[in-house]
Short mmCIF file of C-alpha atoms in Angstrom, two decimals:
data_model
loop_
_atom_site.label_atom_id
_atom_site.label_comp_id
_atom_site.label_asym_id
_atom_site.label_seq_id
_atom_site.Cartn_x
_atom_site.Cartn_y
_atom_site.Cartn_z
CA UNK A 684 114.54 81.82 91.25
CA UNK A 685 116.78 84.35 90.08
CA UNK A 686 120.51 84.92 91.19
CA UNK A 687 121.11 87.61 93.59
CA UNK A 688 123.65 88.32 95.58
CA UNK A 689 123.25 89.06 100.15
CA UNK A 690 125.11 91.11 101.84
CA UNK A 691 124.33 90.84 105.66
CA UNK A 692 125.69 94.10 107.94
CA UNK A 693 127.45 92.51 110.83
CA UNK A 694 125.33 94.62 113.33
CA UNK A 695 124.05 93.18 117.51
CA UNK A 696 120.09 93.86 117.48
CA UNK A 697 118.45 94.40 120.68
CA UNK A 698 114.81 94.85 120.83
CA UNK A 699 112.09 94.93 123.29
CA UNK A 700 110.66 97.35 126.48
CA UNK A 701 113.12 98.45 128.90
CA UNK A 702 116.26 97.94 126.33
CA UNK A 703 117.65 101.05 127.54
CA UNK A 704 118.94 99.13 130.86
CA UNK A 705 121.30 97.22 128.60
CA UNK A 706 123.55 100.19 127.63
CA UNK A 707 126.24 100.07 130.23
CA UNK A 708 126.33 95.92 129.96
CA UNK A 709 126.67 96.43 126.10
CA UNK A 710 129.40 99.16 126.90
CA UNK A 711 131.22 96.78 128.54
CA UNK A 712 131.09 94.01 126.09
CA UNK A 713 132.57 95.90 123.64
CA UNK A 714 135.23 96.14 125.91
CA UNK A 715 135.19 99.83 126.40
CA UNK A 716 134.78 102.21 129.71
CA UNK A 717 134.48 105.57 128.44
CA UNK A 718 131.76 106.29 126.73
CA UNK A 719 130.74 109.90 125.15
CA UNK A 720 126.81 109.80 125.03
CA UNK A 721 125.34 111.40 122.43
CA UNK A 722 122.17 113.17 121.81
CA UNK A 723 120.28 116.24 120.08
CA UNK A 724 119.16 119.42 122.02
CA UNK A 725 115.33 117.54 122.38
CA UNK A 726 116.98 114.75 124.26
CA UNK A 727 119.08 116.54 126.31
CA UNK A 728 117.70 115.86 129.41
CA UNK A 729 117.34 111.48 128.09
CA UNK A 730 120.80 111.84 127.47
CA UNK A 731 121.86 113.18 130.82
CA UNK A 732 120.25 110.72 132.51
CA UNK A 733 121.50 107.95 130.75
CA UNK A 734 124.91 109.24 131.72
CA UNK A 735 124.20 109.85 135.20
CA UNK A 736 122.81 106.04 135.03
CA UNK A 737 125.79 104.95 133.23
CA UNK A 738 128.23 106.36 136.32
CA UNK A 739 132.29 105.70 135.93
CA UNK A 740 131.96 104.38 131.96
CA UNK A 741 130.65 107.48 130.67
CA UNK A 742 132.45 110.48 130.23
CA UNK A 743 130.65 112.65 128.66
CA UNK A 744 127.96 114.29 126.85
CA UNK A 745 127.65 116.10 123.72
CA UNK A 746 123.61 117.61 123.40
CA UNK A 747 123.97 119.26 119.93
CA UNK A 748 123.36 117.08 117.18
CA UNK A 749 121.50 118.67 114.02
CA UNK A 750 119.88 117.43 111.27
CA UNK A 751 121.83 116.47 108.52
CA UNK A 752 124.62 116.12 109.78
CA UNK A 753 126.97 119.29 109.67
CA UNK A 754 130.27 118.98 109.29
CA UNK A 755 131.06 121.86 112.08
CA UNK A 756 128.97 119.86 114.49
CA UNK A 757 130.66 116.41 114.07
CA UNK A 758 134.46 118.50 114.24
CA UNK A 759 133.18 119.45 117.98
CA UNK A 760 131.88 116.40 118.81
CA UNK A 761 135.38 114.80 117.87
CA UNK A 762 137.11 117.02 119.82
CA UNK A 763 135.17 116.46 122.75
CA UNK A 764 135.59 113.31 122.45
CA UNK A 765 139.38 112.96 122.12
CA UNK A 766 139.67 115.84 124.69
CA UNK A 767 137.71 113.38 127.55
CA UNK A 768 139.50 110.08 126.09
CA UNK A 769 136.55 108.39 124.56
CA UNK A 770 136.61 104.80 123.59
CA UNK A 771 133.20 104.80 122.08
CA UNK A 772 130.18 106.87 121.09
CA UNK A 773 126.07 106.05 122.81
CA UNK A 774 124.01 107.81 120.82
CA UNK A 775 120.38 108.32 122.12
CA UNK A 776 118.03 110.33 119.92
CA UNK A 777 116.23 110.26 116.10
CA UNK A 778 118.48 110.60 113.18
CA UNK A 779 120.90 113.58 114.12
CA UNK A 780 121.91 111.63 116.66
CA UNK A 781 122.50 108.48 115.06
CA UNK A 782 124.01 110.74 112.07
CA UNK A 783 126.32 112.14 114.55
CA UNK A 784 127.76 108.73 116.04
CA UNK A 785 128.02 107.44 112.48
CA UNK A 786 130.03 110.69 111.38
CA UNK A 787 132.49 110.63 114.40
CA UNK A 788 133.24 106.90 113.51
CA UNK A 789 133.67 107.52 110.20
CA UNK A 790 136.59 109.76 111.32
CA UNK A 791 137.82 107.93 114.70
CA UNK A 792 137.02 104.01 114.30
CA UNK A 793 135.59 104.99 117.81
CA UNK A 794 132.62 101.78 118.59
CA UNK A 795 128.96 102.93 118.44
CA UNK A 796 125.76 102.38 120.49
CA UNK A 797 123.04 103.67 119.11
CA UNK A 798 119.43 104.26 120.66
CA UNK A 799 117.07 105.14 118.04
CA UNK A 800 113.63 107.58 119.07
CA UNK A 801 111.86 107.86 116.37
CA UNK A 802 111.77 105.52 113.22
CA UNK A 803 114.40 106.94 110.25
CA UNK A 804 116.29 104.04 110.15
CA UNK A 805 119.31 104.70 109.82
CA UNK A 806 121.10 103.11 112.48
CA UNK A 807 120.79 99.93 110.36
CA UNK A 808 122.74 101.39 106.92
CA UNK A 809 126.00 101.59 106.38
CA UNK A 810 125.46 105.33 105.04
CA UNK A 811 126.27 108.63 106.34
CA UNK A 812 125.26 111.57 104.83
CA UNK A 813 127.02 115.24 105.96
CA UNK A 814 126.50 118.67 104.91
CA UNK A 815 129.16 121.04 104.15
CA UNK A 816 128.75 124.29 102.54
CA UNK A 817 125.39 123.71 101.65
CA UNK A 818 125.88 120.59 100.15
CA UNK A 819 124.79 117.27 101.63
CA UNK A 820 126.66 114.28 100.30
CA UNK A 821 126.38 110.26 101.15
CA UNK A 822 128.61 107.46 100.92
CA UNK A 823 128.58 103.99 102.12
CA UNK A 824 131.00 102.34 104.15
CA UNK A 825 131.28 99.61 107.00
CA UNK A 826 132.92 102.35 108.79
CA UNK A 827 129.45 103.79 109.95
CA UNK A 828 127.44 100.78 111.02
CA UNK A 829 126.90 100.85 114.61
CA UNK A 830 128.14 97.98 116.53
CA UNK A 831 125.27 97.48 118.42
CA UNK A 832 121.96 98.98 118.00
CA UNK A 833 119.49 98.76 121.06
CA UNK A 834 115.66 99.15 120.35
CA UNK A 835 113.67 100.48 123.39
CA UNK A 836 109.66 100.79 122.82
CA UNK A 837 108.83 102.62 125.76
CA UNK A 838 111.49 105.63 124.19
CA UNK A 839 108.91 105.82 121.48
CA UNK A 840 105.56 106.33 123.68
CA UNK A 841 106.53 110.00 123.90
CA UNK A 842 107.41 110.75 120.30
CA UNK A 843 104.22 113.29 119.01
CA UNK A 844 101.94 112.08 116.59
CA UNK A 845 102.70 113.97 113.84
CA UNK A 846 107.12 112.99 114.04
CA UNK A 847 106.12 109.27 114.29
CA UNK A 848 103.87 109.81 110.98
CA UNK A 849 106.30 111.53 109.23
CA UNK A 850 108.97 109.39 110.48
CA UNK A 851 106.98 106.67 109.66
CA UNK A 852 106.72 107.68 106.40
CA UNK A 853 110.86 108.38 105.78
CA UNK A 854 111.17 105.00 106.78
CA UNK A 855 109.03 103.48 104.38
CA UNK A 856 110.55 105.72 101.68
CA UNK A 857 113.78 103.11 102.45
CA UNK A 858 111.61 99.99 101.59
CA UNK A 859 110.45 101.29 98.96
CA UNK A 860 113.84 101.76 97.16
CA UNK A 861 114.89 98.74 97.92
CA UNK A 862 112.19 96.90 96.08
CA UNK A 863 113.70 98.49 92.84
CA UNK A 864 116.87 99.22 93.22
CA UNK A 865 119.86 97.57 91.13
CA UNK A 866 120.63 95.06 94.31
CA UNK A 867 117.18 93.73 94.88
CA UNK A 868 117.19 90.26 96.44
CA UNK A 869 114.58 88.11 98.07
CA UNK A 870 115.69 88.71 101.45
CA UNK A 871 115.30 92.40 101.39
CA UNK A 872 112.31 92.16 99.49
CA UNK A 873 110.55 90.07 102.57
CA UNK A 874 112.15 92.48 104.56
CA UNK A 875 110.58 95.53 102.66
CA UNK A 876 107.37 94.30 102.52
CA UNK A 877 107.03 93.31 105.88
CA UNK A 878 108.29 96.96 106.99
CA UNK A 879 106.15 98.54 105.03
CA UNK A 880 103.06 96.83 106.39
CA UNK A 881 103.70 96.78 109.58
CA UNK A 882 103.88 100.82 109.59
CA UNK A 883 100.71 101.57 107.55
CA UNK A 884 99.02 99.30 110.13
CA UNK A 885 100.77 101.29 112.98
CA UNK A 886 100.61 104.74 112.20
CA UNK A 887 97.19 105.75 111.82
CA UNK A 888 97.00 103.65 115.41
CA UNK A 889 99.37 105.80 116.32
CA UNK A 890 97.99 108.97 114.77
CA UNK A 891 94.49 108.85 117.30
CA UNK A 892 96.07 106.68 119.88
CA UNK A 893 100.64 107.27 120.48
CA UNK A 894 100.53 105.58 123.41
CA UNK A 895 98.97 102.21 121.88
CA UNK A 896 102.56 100.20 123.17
CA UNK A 897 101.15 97.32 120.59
CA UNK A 898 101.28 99.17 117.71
CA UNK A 899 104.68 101.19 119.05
CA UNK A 900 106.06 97.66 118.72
CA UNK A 901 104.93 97.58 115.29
CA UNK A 902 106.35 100.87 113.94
CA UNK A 903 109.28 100.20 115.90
CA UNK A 904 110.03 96.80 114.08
CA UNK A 905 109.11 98.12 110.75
CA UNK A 906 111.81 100.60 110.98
CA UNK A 907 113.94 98.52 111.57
CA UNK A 908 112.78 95.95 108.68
CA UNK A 909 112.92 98.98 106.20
CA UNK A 910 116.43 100.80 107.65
CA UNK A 911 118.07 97.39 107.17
CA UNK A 912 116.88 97.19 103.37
CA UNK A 913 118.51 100.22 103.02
CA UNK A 914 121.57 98.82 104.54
CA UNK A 915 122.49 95.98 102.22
CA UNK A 916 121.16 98.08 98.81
CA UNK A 917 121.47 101.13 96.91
CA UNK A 918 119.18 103.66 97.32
CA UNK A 919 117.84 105.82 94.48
CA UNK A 920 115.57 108.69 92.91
CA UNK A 921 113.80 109.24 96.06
CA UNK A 922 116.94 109.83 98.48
CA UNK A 923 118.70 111.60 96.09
CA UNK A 924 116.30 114.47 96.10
CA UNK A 925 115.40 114.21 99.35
CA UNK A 926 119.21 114.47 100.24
CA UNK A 927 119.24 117.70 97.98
CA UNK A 928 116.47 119.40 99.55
CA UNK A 929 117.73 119.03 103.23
CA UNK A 930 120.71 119.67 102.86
CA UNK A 931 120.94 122.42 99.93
CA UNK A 932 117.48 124.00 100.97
CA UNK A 933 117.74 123.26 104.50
CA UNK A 934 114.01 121.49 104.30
CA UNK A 935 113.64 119.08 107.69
CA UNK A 936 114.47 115.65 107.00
CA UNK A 937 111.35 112.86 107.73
CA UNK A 938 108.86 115.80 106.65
CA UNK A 939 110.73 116.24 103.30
CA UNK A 940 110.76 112.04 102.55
CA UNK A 941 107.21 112.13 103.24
CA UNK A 942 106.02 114.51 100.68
CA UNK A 943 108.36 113.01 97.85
CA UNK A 944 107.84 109.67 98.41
CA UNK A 945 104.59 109.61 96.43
CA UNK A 946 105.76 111.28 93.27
CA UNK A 947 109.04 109.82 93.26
CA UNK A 948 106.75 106.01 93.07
CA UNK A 949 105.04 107.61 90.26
CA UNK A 950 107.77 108.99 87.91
CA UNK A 951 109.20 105.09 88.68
CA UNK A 952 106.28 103.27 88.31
CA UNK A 953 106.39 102.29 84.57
CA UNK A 954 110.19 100.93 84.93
CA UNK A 955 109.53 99.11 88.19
CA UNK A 956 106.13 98.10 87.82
CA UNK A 957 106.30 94.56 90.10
CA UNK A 958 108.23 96.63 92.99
CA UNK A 959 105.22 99.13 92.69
CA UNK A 960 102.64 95.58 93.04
CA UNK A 961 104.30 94.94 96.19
CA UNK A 962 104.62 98.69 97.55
CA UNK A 963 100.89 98.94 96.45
CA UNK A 964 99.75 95.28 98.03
CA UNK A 965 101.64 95.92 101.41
CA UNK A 966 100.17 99.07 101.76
CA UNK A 967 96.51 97.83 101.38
CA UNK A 968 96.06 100.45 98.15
CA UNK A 969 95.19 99.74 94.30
CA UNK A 970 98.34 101.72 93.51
CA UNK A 971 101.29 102.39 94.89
CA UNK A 972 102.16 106.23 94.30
CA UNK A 973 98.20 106.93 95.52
CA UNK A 974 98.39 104.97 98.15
CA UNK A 975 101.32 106.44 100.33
CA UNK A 976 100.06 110.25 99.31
CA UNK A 977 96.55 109.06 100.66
CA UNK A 978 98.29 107.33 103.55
CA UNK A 979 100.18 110.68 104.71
CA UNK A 980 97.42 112.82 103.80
CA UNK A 981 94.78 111.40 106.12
CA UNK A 982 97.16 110.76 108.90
CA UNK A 983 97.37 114.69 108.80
CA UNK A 984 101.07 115.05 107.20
CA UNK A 985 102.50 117.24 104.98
CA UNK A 986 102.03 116.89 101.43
CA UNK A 987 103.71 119.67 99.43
CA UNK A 988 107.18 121.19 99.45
CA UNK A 989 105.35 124.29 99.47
CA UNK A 990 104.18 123.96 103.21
CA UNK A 991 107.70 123.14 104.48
CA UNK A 992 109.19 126.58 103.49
CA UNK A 993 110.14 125.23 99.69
CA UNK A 994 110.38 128.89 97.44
CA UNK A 995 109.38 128.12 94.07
CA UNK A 996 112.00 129.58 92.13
CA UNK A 997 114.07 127.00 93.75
CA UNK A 998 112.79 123.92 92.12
CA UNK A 999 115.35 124.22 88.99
CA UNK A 1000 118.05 124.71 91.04
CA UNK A 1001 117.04 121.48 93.05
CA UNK A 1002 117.25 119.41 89.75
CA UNK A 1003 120.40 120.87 88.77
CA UNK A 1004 121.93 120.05 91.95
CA UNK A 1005 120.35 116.31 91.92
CA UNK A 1006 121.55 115.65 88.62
CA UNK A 1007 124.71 116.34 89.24
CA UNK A 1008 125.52 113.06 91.18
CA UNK A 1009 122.49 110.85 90.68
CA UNK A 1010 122.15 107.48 91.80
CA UNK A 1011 121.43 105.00 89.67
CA UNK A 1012 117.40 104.70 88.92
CA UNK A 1013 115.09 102.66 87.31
CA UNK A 1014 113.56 105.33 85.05
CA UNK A 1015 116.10 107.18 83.32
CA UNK A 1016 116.76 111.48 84.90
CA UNK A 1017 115.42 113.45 82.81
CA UNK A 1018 115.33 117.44 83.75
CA UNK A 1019 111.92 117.93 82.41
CA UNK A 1020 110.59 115.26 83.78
CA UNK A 1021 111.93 115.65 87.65
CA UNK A 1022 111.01 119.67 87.79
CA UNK A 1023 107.29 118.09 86.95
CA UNK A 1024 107.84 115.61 89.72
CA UNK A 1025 109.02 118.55 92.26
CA UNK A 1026 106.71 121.05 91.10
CA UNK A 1027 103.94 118.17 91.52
CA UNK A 1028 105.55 117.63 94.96
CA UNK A 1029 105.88 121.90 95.53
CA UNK A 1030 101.71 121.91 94.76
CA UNK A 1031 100.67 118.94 96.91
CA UNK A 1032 99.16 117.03 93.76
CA UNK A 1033 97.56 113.90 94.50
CA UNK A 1034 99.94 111.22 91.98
CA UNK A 1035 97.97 110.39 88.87
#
């Protein structure tokens, strides 16, 4: 056995059916009374519901989280919530939401809740990522990880196909990292592999059949076996353009990790080759990189940058703007090599 180090993120997990019931209790065990509930415009009508349920401790609710996180959006949401007194943040919704409550802690030390829909994962990590200007930036601090993080299945029942594949998919694409990156150890690489598998079981369930609660369960658990790798490592190539085309190029967020994921496994393959074993063994495939592009392809996903709105004569700007913060990697950056990668990923290729 090698030596690794284990860094555990002190977060309260509840999972099951019928979580959501648990909110005001948790609420209260925090020791808090006024909560500001959070949620994106698609849960509007969740979130108002949840505050009507919640009665005297909430006090509010903010409906306009957006994706990635901009900077505009979180100063609102702050001021709402010092305007109505706040004490702590429920977020209910996918990953704007969760992005949101993590943002507004990051600036208030306010206590989270957080409610995930769909399966990004990110309620588990201790990074927030916000766009300014254009620009979408990460860092990773305790500041951001939610105090408690309550998993409801039945939420899920109602996400479409075609989000829980793709969000399937961006949660994988946190696994996957893991297994290589510079803070690999064997608890997050059970955890990774188990997260993995359990979601290319799931989805194509899912894909003929969302209201299968069995396999809900599944995806559900995976996500949160793959967010929480992410949590306690670095992430890598993958995120790092991923982050640069959402938040630069304004491409949607699970959709973008999805078509990626594939070619960022290949250009890493030959420096990480007994990662790639286990991405390529826990997703049932001889190799890794063709495996997840023949996983999202059948399930009916998106496979090139081109069909989410990517221009072309973008793709060297996206390198430039990659390269000029990269995280570390297992294969070294090299320009040349990443515009293949993204014009690979632009085309659709299938990895060789």
């Amino acid at each position: 056995m090698q030596p690794f180090v284990y860094n555990a993120l002190p977060a309260r997990v509840i999972f099951g059916s019928g979580t959501l019931s648990q909110v005001g209790h948790e609420i209260q065990r925090l020791g808090c009374s006024k909560a500001l509930v959070l949620t994106g415009s698609t849960h509007s009508k969740k979130g108002e519901a949840l505050r009507t349920d919640l009665g005297e401790l909430a006090v509010g609710l903010y409906p306009n989280a957006a994706m990635h996180t901009p900077t505009n959006i979180t100063d609102a949401a702050v001021e709402l919530a010092q305007t109505l007194g706040a004490d702590c943040v429920v977020a209910l919704g996918g990953g704007s939401a969760v992005g949101l409550a993590k943002a507004i802690a990051f600036r208030t030390d306010l206590h989270q809740i957080v409610i995930p829909t769909s399966y990004s994962g990110s309620e588990a990590t201790a990074i927030i990522g916000q766009t300014e200007n254009g620009i979408k930036t990460t860092q990773k601090t305790l500041k951001v990880v939610p105090e408690v993080i309550i998993y409801d299945v039945d939420l899920t029942l109602s996400l479409p196909a075609q989000m829980t594949i793709t969000s399937g998919i961006n949660a994988m694409a946190h696994a996957v990292e893991a297994l290589y990156s510079t803070e690999c150890n064997p608890v997050t690489d059970m955890l990774a592999e188990q997260g993995i598998a359990r979601l290319a079981s799931a989805l194509p369930i899912l894909a003929q059949d969302p209201q299968n609660s069995e396999a809900r369960s599944d995806a559900l658990f995976g996500a949160w076996a793959c967010g929480s790798c992410a949590g306690m490592v670095s992430m890598a190539l993958q995120h790092k353009l991923s982050h640069t085309l959402g938040g630069t190029f304004k491409l949607p967020h699970a959709e973008t990790h999805t078509v990626v994921l594939p070619h960022s496994i290949a250009y890493n393959t030959p420096f990480a080759e007994a990662a790639m074993a286990r991405v390529a063994r826990s997703l049932g495939a001889a190799t890794a990189a063709q495996g997840m592009f023949d996983l999202a392809k059948s399930l009916g996903a998106p496979y090139s940058l081109k069909e989410l709105g990517m221009k072309e004569e973008d793709l060297e700007r996206a390198v430039e703007v990659a390269l000029k913060s990269p995280y570390p990697n297992p294969a070294p950056l090299e320009r040349e090599k990443l515009l293949g990668l993204l014009r690979d990923a632009y085309e659709g290729n299938r990895p060789a």
